[in-house]
Amino acid sequence: MAEAQQHIDYVEVKAQDILAERQNGWVMFTRATTWTIIATVVLLVALKVFWG
């Protein structure tokens, strides 16, 4: 049975790249959280108005 050949290219990881990735992740998390809270409030207000 033949062995599979593997070739892996390693690239340098810089602190600025890691920081940018984490900042982007934080921005996406806070944006999703904000929209989730807004949707929840709108849903609760709608439930109160229609089924008060």
XYZ file of N, CA, C and O in Angstrom:
208
model
N 0.845 -1.171 0.000
C 0.000 0.000 0.000
C 0.895 1.240 0.000
O 1.846 1.321 0.765
N 0.589 2.187 -0.855
C 1.403 3.394 -0.970
C 1.041 4.394 0.123
O -0.113 4.508 0.540
N 2.057 5.107 0.577
C 1.825 6.135 1.587
C 1.409 7.438 0.912
O 1.903 7.776 -0.163
N 0.534 8.150 1.562
C 0.105 9.448 1.042
C 1.190 10.479 1.330
O 1.724 10.556 2.434
N 1.525 11.241 0.332
C 2.537 12.287 0.497
C 1.870 13.554 1.035
O 0.801 13.948 0.571
N 2.512 14.165 2.000
C 1.979 15.402 2.576
C 3.012 16.505 2.445
O 4.207 16.262 2.608
N 2.514 17.695 2.181
C 3.381 18.870 2.144
C 2.641 19.996 2.860
O 1.529 20.354 2.470
N 3.250 20.519 3.897
C 2.616 21.569 4.692
C 3.486 22.816 4.634
O 4.685 22.765 4.953
N 2.894 23.931 4.191
C 3.604 25.209 4.171
C 3.268 25.968 5.443
O 2.097 26.197 5.752
N 4.290 26.345 6.173
C 4.094 27.124 7.388
C 4.332 28.593 7.076
O 5.273 28.943 6.370
N 3.468 29.435 7.601
C 3.639 30.872 7.428
C 3.830 31.507 8.800
O 3.346 31.004 9.809
N 4.529 32.602 8.812
C 4.801 33.300 10.056
C 3.515 33.943 10.579
O 2.774 34.574 9.826
N 3.252 33.771 11.853
C 2.089 34.379 12.483
C 2.586 35.535 13.334
O 3.444 35.357 14.209
N 2.064 36.710 13.061
C 2.497 37.902 13.781
C 1.457 38.277 14.817
O 0.272 37.971 14.682
N 1.887 38.948 15.853
C 0.993 39.379 16.927
C -0.099 40.303 16.375
O -1.238 40.257 16.843
N 0.228 41.107 15.398
C -0.762 42.017 14.818
C -1.876 41.235 14.125
O -3.043 41.625 14.182
N -1.537 40.130 13.489
C -2.545 39.289 12.836
C -3.485 38.672 13.868
O -4.700 38.630 13.676
N -2.906 38.185 14.959
C -3.713 37.576 16.014
C -4.626 38.619 16.640
O -5.819 38.378 16.850
N -4.089 39.795 16.925
C -4.882 40.867 17.523
C -6.006 41.307 16.594
O -7.146 41.487 17.032
N -5.722 41.438 15.309
C -6.754 41.838 14.346
C -7.857 40.791 14.268
O -9.041 41.140 14.213
N -7.481 39.523 14.304
C -8.479 38.453 14.249
C -9.368 38.473 15.491
O -10.582 38.321 15.412
N -8.762 38.666 16.657
C -9.539 38.709 17.901
C -10.431 39.935 17.965
O -11.569 39.859 18.435
N -9.936 41.077 17.488
C -10.761 42.281 17.470
C -11.952 42.106 16.536
O -13.065 42.518 16.862
N -11.723 41.495 15.391
C -12.816 41.243 14.451
C -13.835 40.290 15.068
O -15.043 40.489 14.930
N -13.367 39.274 15.755
C -14.270 38.349 16.430
C -15.099 39.038 17.500
O -16.286 38.772 17.656
N -14.470 39.949 18.252
C -15.175 40.688 19.294
C -16.239 41.594 18.678
O -17.363 41.685 19.183
N -15.907 42.260 17.590
C -16.870 43.143 16.917
C -18.065 42.339 16.419
O -19.222 42.741 16.602
N -17.811 41.190 15.818
C -18.905 40.354 15.320
C -19.763 39.839 16.476
O -20.985 39.789 16.375
N -19.133 39.468 17.591
C -19.869 38.990 18.762
C -20.761 40.087 19.333
O -21.946 39.855 19.601
N -20.226 41.295 19.509
C -21.030 42.372 20.081
C -22.146 42.793 19.132
O -23.247 43.128 19.577
N -21.897 42.755 17.830
C -22.941 43.094 16.857
C -24.076 42.065 16.915
O -25.247 42.428 16.940
N -23.726 40.791 16.967
C -24.740 39.736 17.042
C -25.521 39.832 18.351
O -26.743 39.663 18.374
N -24.822 40.115 19.446
C -25.486 40.253 20.745
C -26.445 41.432 20.740
O -27.573 41.324 21.238
N -26.028 42.547 20.179
C -26.883 43.732 20.117
C -28.153 43.441 19.332
O -29.259 43.763 19.782
N -28.019 42.821 18.166
C -29.195 42.522 17.348
C -30.100 41.487 18.005
O -31.319 41.537 17.878
N -29.514 40.562 18.746
C -30.318 39.570 19.460
C -31.129 40.227 20.567
O -32.311 39.922 20.749
N -30.515 41.145 21.290
C -31.227 41.863 22.349
C -32.348 42.707 21.757
O -33.476 42.727 22.279
N -32.075 43.392 20.653
C -33.099 44.215 19.999
C -34.266 43.339 19.537
O -35.430 43.686 19.751
N -33.971 42.206 18.919
C -35.031 41.315 18.449
C -35.860 40.781 19.612
O -37.095 40.676 19.516
N -35.209 40.470 20.722
C -35.922 39.978 21.897
C -36.852 41.042 22.467
O -38.003 40.759 22.810
N -36.374 42.266 22.555
C -37.199 43.365 23.069
C -38.397 43.603 22.155
O -39.529 43.766 22.633
N -38.163 43.610 20.851
C -39.261 43.813 19.904
C -40.279 42.691 20.032
O -41.500 42.943 20.045
N -39.827 41.474 20.152
C -40.728 40.335 20.310
C -41.540 40.448 21.600
O -42.756 40.228 21.597
N -40.900 40.803 22.683
C -41.616 40.934 23.958
C -42.637 42.070 23.924
O -43.742 41.937 24.452
N -42.275 43.186 23.301
C -43.225 44.302 23.167
C -44.416 43.878 22.307
O -45.569 44.183 22.625
N -44.128 43.176 21.211
C -45.222 42.712 20.342
C -46.147 41.746 21.078
O -47.358 41.827 20.941
N -45.571 40.843 21.858
C -46.404 39.925 22.647
C -47.262 40.685 23.651
O -48.439 40.359 23.851
N -46.687 41.689 24.277
C -47.454 42.485 25.268
C -48.578 43.250 24.579
O -49.695 43.337 25.096
N -48.316 43.803 23.398
C -49.321 44.605 22.687
C -50.471 43.703 22.196
O -51.638 44.047 22.352
N -50.131 42.551 21.605
C -51.164 41.720 21.003
C -51.867 40.780 21.974
O -53.026 40.472 21.811
N -51.157 40.313 22.989
C -51.781 39.377 23.927
C -51.776 39.899 25.355
O -52.026 39.145 26.276
N -51.452 41.174 25.534
C -51.381 41.918 26.777
C -51.949 41.276 27.943
O -52.037 41.447 29.038
